[in-house]
Coordinates of C-alpha atoms in Angstrom, one line a residue:
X1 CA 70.8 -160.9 96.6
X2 CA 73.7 -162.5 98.6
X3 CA 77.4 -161.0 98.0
X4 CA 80.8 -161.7 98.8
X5 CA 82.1 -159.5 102.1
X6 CA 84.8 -157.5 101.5
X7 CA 87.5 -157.7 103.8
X8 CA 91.1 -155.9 105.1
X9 CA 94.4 -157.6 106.4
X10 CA 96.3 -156.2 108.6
X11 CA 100.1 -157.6 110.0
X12 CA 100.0 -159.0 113.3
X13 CA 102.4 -160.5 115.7
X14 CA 101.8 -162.5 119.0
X15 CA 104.1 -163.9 121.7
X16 CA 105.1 -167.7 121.8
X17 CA 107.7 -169.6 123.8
X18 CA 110.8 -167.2 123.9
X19 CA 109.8 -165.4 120.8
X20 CA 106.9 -164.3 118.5
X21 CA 105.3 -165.2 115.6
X22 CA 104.3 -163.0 112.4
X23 CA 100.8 -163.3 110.8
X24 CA 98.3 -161.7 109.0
X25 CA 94.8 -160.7 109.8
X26 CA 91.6 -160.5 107.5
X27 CA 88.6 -159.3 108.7
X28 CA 85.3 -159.5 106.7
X29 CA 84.4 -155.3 106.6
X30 CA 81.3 -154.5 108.3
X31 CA 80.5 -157.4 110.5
X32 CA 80.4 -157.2 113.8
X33 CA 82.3 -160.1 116.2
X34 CA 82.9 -162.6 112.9
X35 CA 84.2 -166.0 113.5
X36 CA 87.9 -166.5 113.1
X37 CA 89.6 -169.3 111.5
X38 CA 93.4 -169.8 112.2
X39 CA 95.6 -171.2 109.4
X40 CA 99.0 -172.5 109.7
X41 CA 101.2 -174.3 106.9
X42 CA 103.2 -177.1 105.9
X43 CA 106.7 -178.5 106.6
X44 CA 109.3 -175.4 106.6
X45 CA 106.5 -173.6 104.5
X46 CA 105.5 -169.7 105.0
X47 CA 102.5 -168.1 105.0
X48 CA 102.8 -166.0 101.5
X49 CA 102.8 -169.6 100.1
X50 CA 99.2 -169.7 99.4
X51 CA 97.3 -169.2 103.0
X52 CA 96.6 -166.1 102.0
X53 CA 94.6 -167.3 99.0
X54 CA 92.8 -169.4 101.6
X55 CA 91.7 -167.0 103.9
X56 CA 90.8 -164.4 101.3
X57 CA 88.0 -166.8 100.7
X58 CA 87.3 -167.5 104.0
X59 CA 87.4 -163.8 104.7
X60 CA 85.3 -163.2 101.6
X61 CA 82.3 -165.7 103.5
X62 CA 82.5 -163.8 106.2
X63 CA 84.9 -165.3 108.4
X64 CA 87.8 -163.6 109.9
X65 CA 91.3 -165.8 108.9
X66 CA 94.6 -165.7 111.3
X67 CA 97.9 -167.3 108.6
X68 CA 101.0 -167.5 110.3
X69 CA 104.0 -168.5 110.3
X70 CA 106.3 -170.4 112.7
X71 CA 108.5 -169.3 114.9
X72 CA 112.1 -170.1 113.1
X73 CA 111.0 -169.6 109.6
X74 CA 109.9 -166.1 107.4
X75 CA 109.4 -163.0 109.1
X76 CA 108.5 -164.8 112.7
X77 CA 110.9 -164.5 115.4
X78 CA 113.3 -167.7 116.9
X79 CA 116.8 -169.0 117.0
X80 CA 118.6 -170.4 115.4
X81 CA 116.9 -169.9 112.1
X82 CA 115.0 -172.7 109.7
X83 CA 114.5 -174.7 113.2
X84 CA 111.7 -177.5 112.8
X85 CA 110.3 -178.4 116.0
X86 CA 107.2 -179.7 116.5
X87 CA 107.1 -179.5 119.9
X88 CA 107.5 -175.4 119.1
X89 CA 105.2 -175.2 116.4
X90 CA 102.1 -177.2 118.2
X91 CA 103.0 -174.4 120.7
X92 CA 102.7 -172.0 118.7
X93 CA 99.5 -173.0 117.3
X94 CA 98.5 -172.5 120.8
X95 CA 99.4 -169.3 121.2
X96 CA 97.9 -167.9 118.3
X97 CA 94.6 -169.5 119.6
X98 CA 95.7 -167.4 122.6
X99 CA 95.8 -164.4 121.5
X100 CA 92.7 -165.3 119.3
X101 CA 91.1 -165.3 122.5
X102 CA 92.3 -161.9 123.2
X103 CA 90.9 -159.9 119.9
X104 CA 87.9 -157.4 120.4
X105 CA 87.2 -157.1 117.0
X106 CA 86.4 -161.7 116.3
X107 CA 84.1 -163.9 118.1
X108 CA 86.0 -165.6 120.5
X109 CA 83.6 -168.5 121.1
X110 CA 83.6 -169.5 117.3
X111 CA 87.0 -170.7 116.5
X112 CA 88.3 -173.5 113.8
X113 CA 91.6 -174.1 112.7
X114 CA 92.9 -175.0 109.6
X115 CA 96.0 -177.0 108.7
X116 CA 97.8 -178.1 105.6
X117 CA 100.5 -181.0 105.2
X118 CA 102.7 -180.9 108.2
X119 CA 100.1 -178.1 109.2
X120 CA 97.3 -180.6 109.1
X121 CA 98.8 -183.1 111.0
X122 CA 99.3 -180.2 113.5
X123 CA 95.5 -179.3 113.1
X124 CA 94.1 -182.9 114.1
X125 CA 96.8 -182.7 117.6
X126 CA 95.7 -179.0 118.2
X127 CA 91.8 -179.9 117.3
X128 CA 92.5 -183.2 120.0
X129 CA 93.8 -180.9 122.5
X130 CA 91.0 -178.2 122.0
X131 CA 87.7 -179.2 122.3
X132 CA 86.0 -175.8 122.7
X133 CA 87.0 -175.2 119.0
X134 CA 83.7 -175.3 116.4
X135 CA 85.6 -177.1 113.8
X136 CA 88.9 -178.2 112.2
X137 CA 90.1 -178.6 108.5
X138 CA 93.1 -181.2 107.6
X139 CA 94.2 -180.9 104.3
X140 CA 96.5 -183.0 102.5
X141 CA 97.5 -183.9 106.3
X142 CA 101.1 -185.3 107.7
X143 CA 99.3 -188.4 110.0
X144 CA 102.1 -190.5 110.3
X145 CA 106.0 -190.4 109.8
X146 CA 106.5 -193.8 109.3
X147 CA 104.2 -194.3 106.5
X148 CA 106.1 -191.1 104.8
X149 CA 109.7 -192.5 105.4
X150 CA 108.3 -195.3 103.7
X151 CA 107.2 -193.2 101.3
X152 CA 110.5 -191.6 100.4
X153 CA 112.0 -194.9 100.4
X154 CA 114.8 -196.3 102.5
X155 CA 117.6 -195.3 100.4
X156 CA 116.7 -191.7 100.4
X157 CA 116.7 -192.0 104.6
X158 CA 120.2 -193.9 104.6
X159 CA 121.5 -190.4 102.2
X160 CA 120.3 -188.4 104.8
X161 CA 122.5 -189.8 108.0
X162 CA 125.6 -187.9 107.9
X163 CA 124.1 -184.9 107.5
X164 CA 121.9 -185.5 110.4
X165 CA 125.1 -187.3 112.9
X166 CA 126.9 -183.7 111.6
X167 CA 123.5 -181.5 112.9
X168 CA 123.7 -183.1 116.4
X169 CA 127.4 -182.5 116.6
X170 CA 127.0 -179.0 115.7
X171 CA 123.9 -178.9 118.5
X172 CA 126.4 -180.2 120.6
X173 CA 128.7 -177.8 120.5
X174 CA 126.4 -174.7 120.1
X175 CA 127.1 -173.9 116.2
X176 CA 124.9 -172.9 113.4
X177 CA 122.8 -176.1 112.5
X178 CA 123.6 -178.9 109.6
X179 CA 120.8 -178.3 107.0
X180 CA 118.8 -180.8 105.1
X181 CA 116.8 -179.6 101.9
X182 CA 113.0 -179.7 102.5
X183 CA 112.4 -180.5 98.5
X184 CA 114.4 -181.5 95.8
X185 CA 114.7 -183.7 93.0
X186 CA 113.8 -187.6 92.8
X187 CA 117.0 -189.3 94.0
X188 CA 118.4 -186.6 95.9
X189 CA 118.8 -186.2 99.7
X190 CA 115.7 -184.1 101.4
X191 CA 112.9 -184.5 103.4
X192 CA 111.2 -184.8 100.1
X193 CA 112.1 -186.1 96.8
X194 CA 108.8 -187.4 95.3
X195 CA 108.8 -186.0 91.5
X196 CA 106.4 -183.5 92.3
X197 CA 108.2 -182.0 95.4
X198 CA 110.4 -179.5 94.3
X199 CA 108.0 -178.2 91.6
X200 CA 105.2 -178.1 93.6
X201 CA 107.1 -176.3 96.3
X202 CA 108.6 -173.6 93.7
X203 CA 104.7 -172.9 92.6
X204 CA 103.7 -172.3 95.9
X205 CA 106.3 -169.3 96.6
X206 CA 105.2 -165.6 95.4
X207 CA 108.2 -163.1 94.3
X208 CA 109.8 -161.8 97.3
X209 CA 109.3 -164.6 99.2
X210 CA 110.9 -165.9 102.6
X211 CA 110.9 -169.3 102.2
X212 CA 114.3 -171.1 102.5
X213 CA 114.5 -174.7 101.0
X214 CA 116.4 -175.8 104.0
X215 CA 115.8 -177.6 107.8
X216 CA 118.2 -177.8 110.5
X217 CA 118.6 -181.9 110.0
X218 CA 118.2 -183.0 113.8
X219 CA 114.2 -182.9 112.9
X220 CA 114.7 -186.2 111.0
X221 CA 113.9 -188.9 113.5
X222 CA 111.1 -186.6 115.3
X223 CA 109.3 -186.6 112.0
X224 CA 109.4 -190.2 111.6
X225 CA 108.2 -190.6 115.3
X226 CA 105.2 -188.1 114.7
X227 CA 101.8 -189.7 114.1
X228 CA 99.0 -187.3 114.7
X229 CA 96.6 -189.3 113.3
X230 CA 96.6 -191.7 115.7
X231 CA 95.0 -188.3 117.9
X232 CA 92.2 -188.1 115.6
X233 CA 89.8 -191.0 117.6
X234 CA 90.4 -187.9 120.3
X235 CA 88.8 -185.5 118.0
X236 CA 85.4 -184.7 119.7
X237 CA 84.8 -181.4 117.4
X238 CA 83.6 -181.7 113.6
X239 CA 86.5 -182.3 111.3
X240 CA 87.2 -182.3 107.8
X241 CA 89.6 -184.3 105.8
X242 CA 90.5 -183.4 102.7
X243 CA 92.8 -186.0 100.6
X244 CA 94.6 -186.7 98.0
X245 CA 93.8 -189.7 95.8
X246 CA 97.9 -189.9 94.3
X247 CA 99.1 -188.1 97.8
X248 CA 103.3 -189.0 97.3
X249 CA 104.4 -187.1 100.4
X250 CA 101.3 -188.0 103.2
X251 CA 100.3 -191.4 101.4
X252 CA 96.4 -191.7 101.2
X253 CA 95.6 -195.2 102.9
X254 CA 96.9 -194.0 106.6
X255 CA 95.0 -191.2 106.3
X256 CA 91.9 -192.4 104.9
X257 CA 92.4 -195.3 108.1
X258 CA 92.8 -192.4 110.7
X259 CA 90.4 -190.1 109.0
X260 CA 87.8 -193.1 109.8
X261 CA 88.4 -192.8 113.5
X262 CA 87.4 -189.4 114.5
X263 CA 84.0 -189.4 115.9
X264 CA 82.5 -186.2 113.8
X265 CA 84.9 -186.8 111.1
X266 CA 83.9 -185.7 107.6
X267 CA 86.4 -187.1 104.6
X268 CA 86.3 -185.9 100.9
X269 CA 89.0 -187.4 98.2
X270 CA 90.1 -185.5 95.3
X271 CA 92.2 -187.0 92.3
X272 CA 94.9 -184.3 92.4
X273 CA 98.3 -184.5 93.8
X274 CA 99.7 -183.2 97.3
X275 CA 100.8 -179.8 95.6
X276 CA 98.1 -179.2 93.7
X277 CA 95.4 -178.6 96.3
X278 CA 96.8 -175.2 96.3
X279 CA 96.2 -174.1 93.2
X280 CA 94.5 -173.8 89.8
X281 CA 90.9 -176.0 89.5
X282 CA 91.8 -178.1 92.2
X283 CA 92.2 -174.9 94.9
X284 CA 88.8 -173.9 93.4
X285 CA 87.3 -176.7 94.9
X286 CA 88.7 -177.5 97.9
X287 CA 88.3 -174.0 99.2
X288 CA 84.3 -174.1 98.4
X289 CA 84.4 -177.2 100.1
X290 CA 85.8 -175.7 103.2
X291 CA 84.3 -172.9 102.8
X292 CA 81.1 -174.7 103.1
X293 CA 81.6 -176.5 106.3
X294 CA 83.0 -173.6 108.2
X295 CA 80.0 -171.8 107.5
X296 CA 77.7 -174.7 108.2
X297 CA 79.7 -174.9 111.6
X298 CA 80.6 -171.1 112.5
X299 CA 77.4 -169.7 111.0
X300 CA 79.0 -166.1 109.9
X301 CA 76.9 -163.1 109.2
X302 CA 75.6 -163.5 105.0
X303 CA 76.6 -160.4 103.0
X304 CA 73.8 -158.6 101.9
X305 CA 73.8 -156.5 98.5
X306 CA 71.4 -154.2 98.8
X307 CA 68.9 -153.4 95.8

């Protein structure tokens, strides 16, 4: 009769850029050279928000899970602090597939990555830029700025200009960055305002946590300008899209459009919001859906109860 594998975590850390980055570890017990998948989050998000649910049931199939968390944000290294740069956090996506590469104790030749919201924007550039990976999961993915400044609506991204002009004076001149709120309520200046937003992002953080509801505002214009979807015709590994039916953050026609270009890509739609892919019924069966196609495409070792 076939188990679930039990598993440890241990706290890791790993060099990137001028700095490190925190993460966590699970490793299926008793397995021998598991696959690894490495998990990374959404915008300003940190790992205790819900990767670690994630990777418990990746761990729990018998694949090892790296969550992290960017440099500038949590318990990772990087100045100044709450820093969103997606040029820094694509790098260090690749270094934790660096030192991925450098474990003893995980396959190194059956990697996927895994990426949600900004995070699975990330995925489909790192999965473009990586084709000795096995596999990639987008969920809920960031594929194109434009489409989510449209989104939020014009009048929300006029709000947002002074404090932004104020951020690159304060660049400038070498001071402690002008912050913008990641989430907050409809109406309201922030990177997101949808009604769901602020909720959804509250849900998501366990007691203790490290999450700030704040960006350094100079990211605006770079997350307009970011459309990683357009890298997913580039995508020669299997890939998985999971979206959002009623997505208000990373609206669903762009992505379904992009989804439709990657060459091994595999798409699955549930009617649930952005936020709630990471919890309750809708968790449930998203992460047997992933769970499925990693093991279909990293083949981990079955647990085995014995009679």
């Amino acid at each position: 009769m076939t188990t679930a594998h039990s598993f440890t975590r241990q706290d890791i850390t790993f060099p990137s850029g001028d700095s490190t980055c925190a993460g966590w570890l699970y490793l299926p017990t008793g397995v021998t050279s598991p696959p690894v998948v490495v998990l990374g989050h959404g915008l300003g998000a940190t790992r205790e928000m819900r990767l670690d649910a994630f990777a418990e049931r990746f761990a729990e199939a018998g694949i090892a899970a790296v969550a992290f968390t960017y440099r500038h944000f949590g318990d990772s290294g990087g100045q100044p602090r709450q820093l969103l740069s997606i040029k820094r956090q694509l790098a260090d996506w690749d270094a934790a597939l660096a030192h991925v590469k450098t474990r003893p104790d995980v396959d190194r030749s059956r990697v996927a990555v895994w990426g949600s919201s900004f995070g699975g924007g990330h995925a489909i550039t790192v999965a473009s830029r990586h084709p000795e990976l096995r596999a990639a999961v987008a969920q809920c993915p960031f594929t194109d700025g434009l489409a989510s400044a449209l989104a939020l609506g014009p009048l929300a991204s006029l709000r947002m200009a002074p404090v932004l002009a104020r951020d690159l004076v304060t660049r400038v001149r070498g001071r402690a960055p002008a912050m913008v709120p990641i989430a907050s309520a409809p109406g309201s200046p922030a990177l997101m305002n949808a009604p769901d937003a602020l909720p959804g992002y509250q849900a998501l953080q366990p007691p203790g946590t490290t999450f700030r509801n704040e960006v350094a505002a100079r990211v605006i214009p770079t997350i307009a300008a970011y459309r990683p979807g357009r890298a997913a015709k580039k995508v020669t590994i299997p890939i998985l899209f999971c979206v959002s039916n009623t997505d208000s953050v990373t609206p669903p026609a762009q992505t379904l459009r992009y989804a439709g270009t990657a060459p091994r890509g595999e798409i699955k739609r549930y009617d649930a919001g952005h936020f709630d892919f990471y919890t309750g019924e809708t968790f449930e069966q998203l992460v047997r859906d992933q769970t499925e196609f990693l093991i279909r495409l990293l083949h981990p070792a079955p647990a085995v109860q014995t009679p």
